[in-house]
PDB file of C-alpha atoms in Angstrom:
ATOM      1  CA  ASP A   1     200.448  -2.314 234.783  1.00  0.00           C
ATOM      2  CA  ALA A   2     203.593  -4.572 235.437  1.00  0.00           C
ATOM      3  CA  GLY A   3     205.307  -1.896 237.163  1.00  0.00           C
ATOM      4  CA  VAL A   4     208.748  -0.338 236.097  1.00  0.00           C
ATOM      5  CA  ILE A   5     210.686  -2.852 234.078  1.00  0.00           C
ATOM      6  CA  GLN A   6     214.512  -2.546 233.757  1.00  0.00           C
ATOM      7  CA  SER A   7     216.695  -4.686 231.866  1.00  0.00           C
ATOM      8  CA  PRO A   8     219.146  -6.340 232.215  1.00  0.00           C
ATOM      9  CA  ARG A   9     218.901  -7.522 235.858  1.00  0.00           C
ATOM     10  CA  HIS A  10     222.573  -8.461 235.954  1.00  0.00           C
ATOM     11  CA  GLU A  11     225.259  -7.162 233.865  1.00  0.00           C
ATOM     12  CA  VAL A  12     229.047  -8.101 234.104  1.00  0.00           C
ATOM     13  CA  THR A  13     231.309  -6.436 231.843  1.00  0.00           C
ATOM     14  CA  GLU A  14     235.090  -5.652 231.358  1.00  0.00           C
ATOM     15  CA  MET A  15     236.552  -2.362 232.221  1.00  0.00           C
ATOM     16  CA  GLY A  16     236.440  -0.012 229.130  1.00  0.00           C
ATOM     17  CA  GLN A  17     233.417  -1.712 227.534  1.00  0.00           C
ATOM     18  CA  GLU A  18     230.112   0.245 226.949  1.00  0.00           C
ATOM     19  CA  VAL A  19     227.249  -0.577 229.051  1.00  0.00           C
ATOM     20  CA  THR A  20     223.563   0.246 228.319  1.00  0.00           C
ATOM     21  CA  LEU A  21     220.918   0.067 230.946  1.00  0.00           C
ATOM     22  CA  ARG A  22     217.341   0.122 229.922  1.00  0.00           C
ATOM     23  CA  CYS A  23     213.938   1.233 231.662  1.00  0.00           C
ATOM     24  CA  LYS A  24     210.347   1.142 230.736  1.00  0.00           C
ATOM     25  CA  PRO A  25     208.326   3.392 233.236  1.00  0.00           C
ATOM     26  CA  ILE A  26     204.723   2.998 234.378  1.00  0.00           C
ATOM     27  CA  SER A  27     202.255   4.068 231.766  1.00  0.00           C
ATOM     28  CA  GLY A  28     200.924   7.485 232.585  1.00  0.00           C
ATOM     29  CA  HIS A  29     203.908   8.629 234.766  1.00  0.00           C
ATOM     30  CA  ASP A  30     205.472  11.992 233.805  1.00  0.00           C
ATOM     31  CA  TYR A  31     208.655  11.665 235.958  1.00  0.00           C
ATOM     32  CA  LEU A  32     211.457   9.406 235.318  1.00  0.00           C
ATOM     33  CA  PHE A  33     214.471   8.917 237.598  1.00  0.00           C
ATOM     34  CA  TRP A  34     217.918   7.063 237.497  1.00  0.00           C
ATOM     35  CA  TYR A  35     219.484   6.247 240.887  1.00  0.00           C
ATOM     36  CA  ARG A  36     222.692   4.419 241.728  1.00  0.00           C
ATOM     37  CA  GLN A  37     222.981   2.611 244.943  1.00  0.00           C
ATOM     38  CA  THR A  38     226.245   1.498 246.845  1.00  0.00           C
ATOM     39  CA  MET A  39     227.340   0.741 250.210  1.00  0.00           C
ATOM     40  CA  MET A  40     229.519   3.843 250.463  1.00  0.00           C
ATOM     41  CA  ARG A  41     227.420   6.604 248.954  1.00  0.00           C
ATOM     42  CA  GLY A  42     224.010   5.148 249.503  1.00  0.00           C
ATOM     43  CA  LEU A  43     221.017   5.935 247.138  1.00  0.00           C
ATOM     44  CA  GLU A  44     222.129   8.840 244.707  1.00  0.00           C
ATOM     45  CA  LEU A  45     220.003  10.510 242.091  1.00  0.00           C
ATOM     46  CA  LEU A  46     221.900  10.426 238.924  1.00  0.00           C
ATOM     47  CA  ILE A  47     219.384  12.426 236.414  1.00  0.00           C
ATOM     48  CA  TYR A  48     215.656  12.720 236.181  1.00  0.00           C
ATOM     49  CA  PHE A  49     213.308  13.540 233.320  1.00  0.00           C
ATOM     50  CA  ASN A  50     209.703  15.281 233.293  1.00  0.00           C
ATOM     51  CA  ASN A  51     207.721  14.572 230.067  1.00  0.00           C
ATOM     52  CA  ASN A  52     210.833  13.101 228.567  1.00  0.00           C
ATOM     53  CA  VAL A  53     212.939  16.281 228.980  1.00  0.00           C
ATOM     54  CA  PRO A  54     216.118  15.937 231.126  1.00  0.00           C
ATOM     55  CA  ILE A  55     215.634  18.389 234.085  1.00  0.00           C
ATOM     56  CA  ASP A  56     218.507  17.803 236.501  1.00  0.00           C
ATOM     57  CA  ASP A  57     221.594  15.979 235.448  1.00  0.00           C
ATOM     58  CA  SER A  58     223.847  17.398 238.334  1.00  0.00           C
ATOM     59  CA  GLY A  59     224.035  13.957 239.708  1.00  0.00           C
ATOM     60  CA  MET A  60     225.761  12.301 236.701  1.00  0.00           C
ATOM     61  CA  PRO A  61     229.219  11.476 238.019  1.00  0.00           C
ATOM     62  CA  GLU A  62     231.207  12.087 234.759  1.00  0.00           C
ATOM     63  CA  ASP A  63     230.988  12.483 231.045  1.00  0.00           C
ATOM     64  CA  ARG A  64     231.380   8.821 230.837  1.00  0.00           C
ATOM     65  CA  PHE A  65     227.645   8.770 231.841  1.00  0.00           C
ATOM     66  CA  SER A  66     224.633   9.765 229.644  1.00  0.00           C
ATOM     67  CA  ALA A  67     220.823   9.191 229.724  1.00  0.00           C
ATOM     68  CA  LYS A  68     218.267   9.383 227.175  1.00  0.00           C
ATOM     69  CA  MET A  69     214.539   9.407 227.083  1.00  0.00           C
ATOM     70  CA  PRO A  70     213.351   9.189 223.357  1.00  0.00           C
ATOM     71  CA  ASN A  71     209.739   8.782 224.465  1.00  0.00           C
ATOM     72  CA  ALA A  72     207.405   8.372 227.315  1.00  0.00           C
ATOM     73  CA  SER A  73     207.819   4.527 227.518  1.00  0.00           C
ATOM     74  CA  PHE A  74     211.767   4.270 227.247  1.00  0.00           C
ATOM     75  CA  SER A  75     214.859   5.572 228.741  1.00  0.00           C
ATOM     76  CA  THR A  76     218.348   4.324 228.655  1.00  0.00           C
ATOM     77  CA  LEU A  77     221.564   4.984 230.786  1.00  0.00           C
ATOM     78  CA  LYS A  78     224.729   4.465 229.180  1.00  0.00           C
ATOM     79  CA  ILE A  79     228.286   4.262 230.621  1.00  0.00           C
ATOM     80  CA  GLN A  80     231.065   4.617 228.211  1.00  0.00           C
ATOM     81  CA  PRO A  81     233.945   3.465 228.990  1.00  0.00           C
ATOM     82  CA  SER A  82     232.957   1.481 231.998  1.00  0.00           C
ATOM     83  CA  GLU A  83     235.269   1.454 235.083  1.00  0.00           C
ATOM     84  CA  PRO A  84     235.325  -0.902 238.204  1.00  0.00           C
ATOM     85  CA  ARG A  85     234.087   1.978 240.457  1.00  0.00           C
ATOM     86  CA  ASP A  86     230.848   2.160 238.304  1.00  0.00           C
ATOM     87  CA  SER A  87     230.037  -1.157 239.942  1.00  0.00           C
ATOM     88  CA  ALA A  88     226.629  -0.490 241.722  1.00  0.00           C
ATOM     89  CA  VAL A  89     222.854  -1.155 241.543  1.00  0.00           C
ATOM     90  CA  TYR A  90     221.216   1.220 239.109  1.00  0.00           C
ATOM     91  CA  PHE A  91     217.342   1.731 239.846  1.00  0.00           C
ATOM     92  CA  CYS A  92     215.257   3.214 237.409  1.00  0.00           C
ATOM     93  CA  ALA A  93     212.031   4.755 239.056  1.00  0.00           C
ATOM     94  CA  SER A  94     208.890   6.561 237.849  1.00  0.00           C
ATOM     95  CA  SER A  95     206.217   8.797 239.340  1.00  0.00           C
ATOM     96  CA  PHE A  96     203.228  10.868 238.624  1.00  0.00           C
ATOM     97  CA  SER A  97     203.745  14.728 239.429  1.00  0.00           C
ATOM     98  CA  GLY A  98     206.983  13.965 241.267  1.00  0.00           C
ATOM     99  CA  TYR A  99     205.529  12.297 244.239  1.00  0.00           C
ATOM    100  CA  GLU A 100     205.694   8.564 245.245  1.00  0.00           C
ATOM    101  CA  ALA A 101     208.558   6.971 243.122  1.00  0.00           C
ATOM    102  CA  PHE A 102     207.923   3.500 241.904  1.00  0.00           C
ATOM    103  CA  PHE A 103     211.183   1.531 241.541  1.00  0.00           C
ATOM    104  CA  GLY A 104     212.180  -1.042 239.181  1.00  0.00           C
ATOM    105  CA  GLN A 105     213.963  -4.164 240.341  1.00  0.00           C
ATOM    106  CA  GLY A 106     217.406  -2.593 239.401  1.00  0.00           C
ATOM    107  CA  THR A 107     220.287  -3.734 237.282  1.00  0.00           C
ATOM    108  CA  ARG A 108     223.287  -5.043 239.324  1.00  0.00           C
ATOM    109  CA  LEU A 109     226.322  -3.833 237.248  1.00  0.00           C
ATOM    110  CA  THR A 110     229.710  -5.426 237.954  1.00  0.00           C
ATOM    111  CA  VAL A 111     232.683  -4.020 235.970  1.00  0.00           C
ATOM    112  CA  VAL A 112     235.807  -6.178 236.202  1.00  0.00           C
TER     113      VAL A 112
ATOM    114  CA  GLY B   1     220.682  21.987 247.874  1.00  0.00           C
ATOM    115  CA  GLU B   2     218.776  20.096 250.319  1.00  0.00           C
ATOM    116  CA  ASN B   3     220.678  17.946 252.836  1.00  0.00           C
ATOM    117  CA  VAL B   4     218.924  15.194 254.767  1.00  0.00           C
ATOM    118  CA  GLU B   5     220.474  13.395 257.705  1.00  0.00           C
ATOM    119  CA  GLN B   6     219.079  10.056 259.025  1.00  0.00           C
ATOM    120  CA  HIS B   7     219.564   8.316 262.565  1.00  0.00           C
ATOM    121  CA  PRO B   8     220.270   5.910 263.754  1.00  0.00           C
ATOM    122  CA  SER B   9     222.150   3.994 261.088  1.00  0.00           C
ATOM    123  CA  THR B  10     221.360   0.568 262.554  1.00  0.00           C
ATOM    124  CA  LEU B  11     218.400  -0.151 265.095  1.00  0.00           C
ATOM    125  CA  SER B  12     217.838  -3.373 266.660  1.00  0.00           C
ATOM    126  CA  VAL B  13     214.566  -4.079 268.519  1.00  0.00           C
ATOM    127  CA  GLN B  14     212.732  -6.995 270.182  1.00  0.00           C
ATOM    128  CA  GLU B  15     209.675  -8.207 268.418  1.00  0.00           C
ATOM    129  CA  GLY B  16     206.649  -6.420 269.738  1.00  0.00           C
ATOM    130  CA  ASP B  17     208.514  -3.301 270.706  1.00  0.00           C
ATOM    131  CA  SER B  18     208.408   0.184 268.875  1.00  0.00           C
ATOM    132  CA  ALA B  19     211.004   1.677 266.647  1.00  0.00           C
ATOM    133  CA  VAL B  20     211.643   5.273 265.911  1.00  0.00           C
ATOM    134  CA  ILE B  21     213.918   6.530 263.182  1.00  0.00           C
ATOM    135  CA  LYS B  22     214.552  10.414 262.760  1.00  0.00           C
ATOM    136  CA  CYS B  23     215.516  12.547 259.878  1.00  0.00           C
ATOM    137  CA  THR B  24     216.421  16.326 259.614  1.00  0.00           C
ATOM    138  CA  TYR B  25     216.567  18.594 256.501  1.00  0.00           C
ATOM    139  CA  SER B  26     218.035  21.793 255.588  1.00  0.00           C
ATOM    140  CA  ASP B  27     216.071  23.357 253.027  1.00  0.00           C
ATOM    141  CA  SER B  28     212.899  24.987 254.748  1.00  0.00           C
ATOM    142  CA  ALA B  29     211.044  24.957 251.237  1.00  0.00           C
ATOM    143  CA  SER B  30     210.870  21.410 251.335  1.00  0.00           C
ATOM    144  CA  ASN B  31     207.407  20.172 251.559  1.00  0.00           C
ATOM    145  CA  TYR B  32     207.149  16.583 250.720  1.00  0.00           C
ATOM    146  CA  PHE B  33     208.669  13.869 253.014  1.00  0.00           C
ATOM    147  CA  PRO B  34     208.302  10.011 252.070  1.00  0.00           C
ATOM    148  CA  TRP B  35     209.711   7.128 253.651  1.00  0.00           C
ATOM    149  CA  TYR B  36     210.823   3.909 251.820  1.00  0.00           C
ATOM    150  CA  LYS B  37     211.341   0.357 252.972  1.00  0.00           C
ATOM    151  CA  GLN B  38     214.029  -1.779 251.284  1.00  0.00           C
ATOM    152  CA  GLU B  39     214.292  -5.491 252.068  1.00  0.00           C
ATOM    153  CA  LEU B  40     217.470  -7.251 251.272  1.00  0.00           C
ATOM    154  CA  GLY B  41     218.263  -7.525 247.596  1.00  0.00           C
ATOM    155  CA  LYS B  42     214.850  -5.853 246.642  1.00  0.00           C
ATOM    156  CA  ARG B  43     213.644  -2.371 245.291  1.00  0.00           C
ATOM    157  CA  PRO B  44     212.799   0.519 247.607  1.00  0.00           C
ATOM    158  CA  GLN B  45     209.048   0.830 248.309  1.00  0.00           C
ATOM    159  CA  LEU B  46     207.023   3.685 249.508  1.00  0.00           C
ATOM    160  CA  ILE B  47     205.489   2.806 252.963  1.00  0.00           C
ATOM    161  CA  ILE B  48     204.086   6.156 253.973  1.00  0.00           C
ATOM    162  CA  ASP B  49     204.542   9.911 253.192  1.00  0.00           C
ATOM    163  CA  ILE B  50     203.622  13.425 254.555  1.00  0.00           C
ATOM    164  CA  ARG B  51     203.053  16.862 253.204  1.00  0.00           C
ATOM    165  CA  SER B  52     203.988  19.898 254.860  1.00  0.00           C
ATOM    166  CA  ASN B  53     200.309  20.810 255.597  1.00  0.00           C
ATOM    167  CA  VAL B  54     199.888  18.135 258.078  1.00  0.00           C
ATOM    168  CA  GLY B  55     201.911  17.417 261.245  1.00  0.00           C
ATOM    169  CA  GLU B  56     201.231  13.688 261.609  1.00  0.00           C
ATOM    170  CA  LYS B  57     199.951  10.767 259.528  1.00  0.00           C
ATOM    171  CA  LYS B  58     199.121   7.255 260.530  1.00  0.00           C
ATOM    172  CA  ASP B  59     198.695   3.729 258.667  1.00  0.00           C
ATOM    173  CA  GLN B  60     198.165   0.914 260.895  1.00  0.00           C
ATOM    174  CA  ARG B  61     201.254   0.311 262.755  1.00  0.00           C
ATOM    175  CA  ILE B  62     203.300   2.977 260.849  1.00  0.00           C
ATOM    176  CA  ALA B  63     203.010   6.791 261.499  1.00  0.00           C
ATOM    177  CA  VAL B  64     205.092   9.838 260.693  1.00  0.00           C
ATOM    178  CA  THR B  65     205.266  13.087 262.435  1.00  0.00           C
ATOM    179  CA  LEU B  66     206.491  16.382 261.110  1.00  0.00           C
ATOM    180  CA  ASN B  67     208.183  19.283 262.798  1.00  0.00           C
ATOM    181  CA  LYS B  68     208.483  22.120 260.203  1.00  0.00           C
ATOM    182  CA  THR B  69     209.743  24.620 262.741  1.00  0.00           C
ATOM    183  CA  ALA B  70     212.659  22.285 263.826  1.00  0.00           C
ATOM    184  CA  LYS B  71     212.934  20.773 260.308  1.00  0.00           C
ATOM    185  CA  HIS B  72     212.790  17.244 261.481  1.00  0.00           C
ATOM    186  CA  PHE B  73     210.431  14.301 260.621  1.00  0.00           C
ATOM    187  CA  SER B  74     210.289  10.711 262.148  1.00  0.00           C
ATOM    188  CA  LEU B  75     209.048   7.300 261.372  1.00  0.00           C
ATOM    189  CA  HIS B  76     207.263   5.303 264.163  1.00  0.00           C
ATOM    190  CA  ILE B  77     206.826   1.676 263.905  1.00  0.00           C
ATOM    191  CA  THR B  78     204.644   0.033 266.785  1.00  0.00           C
ATOM    192  CA  GLU B  79     204.463  -3.776 267.408  1.00  0.00           C
ATOM    193  CA  THR B  80     207.434  -4.481 265.334  1.00  0.00           C
ATOM    194  CA  GLN B  81     207.581  -7.916 263.574  1.00  0.00           C
ATOM    195  CA  PRO B  82     210.342  -9.771 262.068  1.00  0.00           C
ATOM    196  CA  GLU B  83     209.105  -8.875 258.638  1.00  0.00           C
ATOM    197  CA  ASP B  84     209.901  -5.183 259.420  1.00  0.00           C
ATOM    198  CA  SER B  85     213.261  -5.933 259.211  1.00  0.00           C
ATOM    199  CA  ALA B  86     214.642  -3.820 256.542  1.00  0.00           C
ATOM    200  CA  VAL B  87     216.552  -0.713 255.546  1.00  0.00           C
ATOM    201  CA  TYR B  88     214.496   2.325 255.694  1.00  0.00           C
ATOM    202  CA  PHE B  89     215.095   5.650 253.665  1.00  0.00           C
ATOM    203  CA  CYS B  90     213.526   9.069 254.400  1.00  0.00           C
ATOM    204  CA  ALA B  91     213.605  11.700 251.778  1.00  0.00           C
ATOM    205  CA  ALA B  92     212.784  15.334 251.287  1.00  0.00           C
ATOM    206  CA  SER B  93     211.676  17.569 248.253  1.00  0.00           C
ATOM    207  CA  THR B  94     210.209  20.532 247.334  1.00  0.00           C
ATOM    208  CA  GLN B  95     206.882  20.497 245.226  1.00  0.00           C
ATOM    209  CA  PRO B  96     206.021  21.461 242.647  1.00  0.00           C
ATOM    210  CA  VAL B  97     209.284  23.719 242.255  1.00  0.00           C
ATOM    211  CA  ASN B  98     211.734  20.815 242.303  1.00  0.00           C
ATOM    212  CA  ALA B  99     208.965  18.209 241.898  1.00  0.00           C
ATOM    213  CA  GLY B 100     210.533  14.577 241.923  1.00  0.00           C
ATOM    214  CA  LYS B 101     214.240  15.755 243.033  1.00  0.00           C
ATOM    215  CA  SER B 102     214.163  13.826 246.332  1.00  0.00           C
ATOM    216  CA  THR B 103     217.172  13.942 248.442  1.00  0.00           C
ATOM    217  CA  PHE B 104     217.559  10.814 250.550  1.00  0.00           C
ATOM    218  CA  GLY B 105     218.927   9.961 253.785  1.00  0.00           C
ATOM    219  CA  ASP B 106     221.690   7.384 254.339  1.00  0.00           C
ATOM    220  CA  GLY B 107     219.229   4.609 255.492  1.00  0.00           C
ATOM    221  CA  THR B 108     218.589   3.103 258.783  1.00  0.00           C
ATOM    222  CA  THR B 109     219.002  -0.847 259.009  1.00  0.00           C
ATOM    223  CA  LEU B 110     216.188  -2.190 261.160  1.00  0.00           C
ATOM    224  CA  THR B 111     216.482  -5.740 262.723  1.00  0.00           C
ATOM    225  CA  VAL B 112     213.476  -7.197 264.505  1.00  0.00           C
ATOM    226  CA  LYS B 113     214.599 -10.071 266.703  1.00  0.00           C
ATOM    227  CA  PRO B 114     212.067 -12.668 267.241  1.00  0.00           C
TER     228      PRO B 114
END
């Protein structure tokens, strides 16, 4: 397996634009997580899914953030509209039964 | 909810010395404690984990100890090497009730000087 695959690796967008981050988890994993990493706030769990169902989205900062998992092999995190303070590295991770999390390479988002 | 505190935030050691990073957690129901290593510009990767039914686990130069009574756990790296330089994160979660919902510490930046 190629591991967790995220796209794009880098995204630069203007404030107010919509941003969509994509993730393909490891086949057979039943949990999928979206994390945000910044120097100020560290590694934050935004939302996670179990068997494609959102379990806990209490970490999603605002209504501007939304996430979907239409099937076991694909998830998106959308920010609309984007703001400069959303600039961060966004990681997707997957795991089997909620134990070891395998992280993707991350998407570095810059909102100008 | 769970709160995980990690110390120190930065640690500098000489090559060959040992390094110890400590974490405390607040939720007595937490029973799974992974440690992740993140090299500069890369993704976090699991290096070792421990479950609450054991007090210690070792893998070559890395060991983790758990004190459930005191609610703290520690990462021990012996014979440190320059390639051990990275940010290390501890985490805690409650399996299976809140499976997957790991709370991370703020990280420790370890620098191993050659």
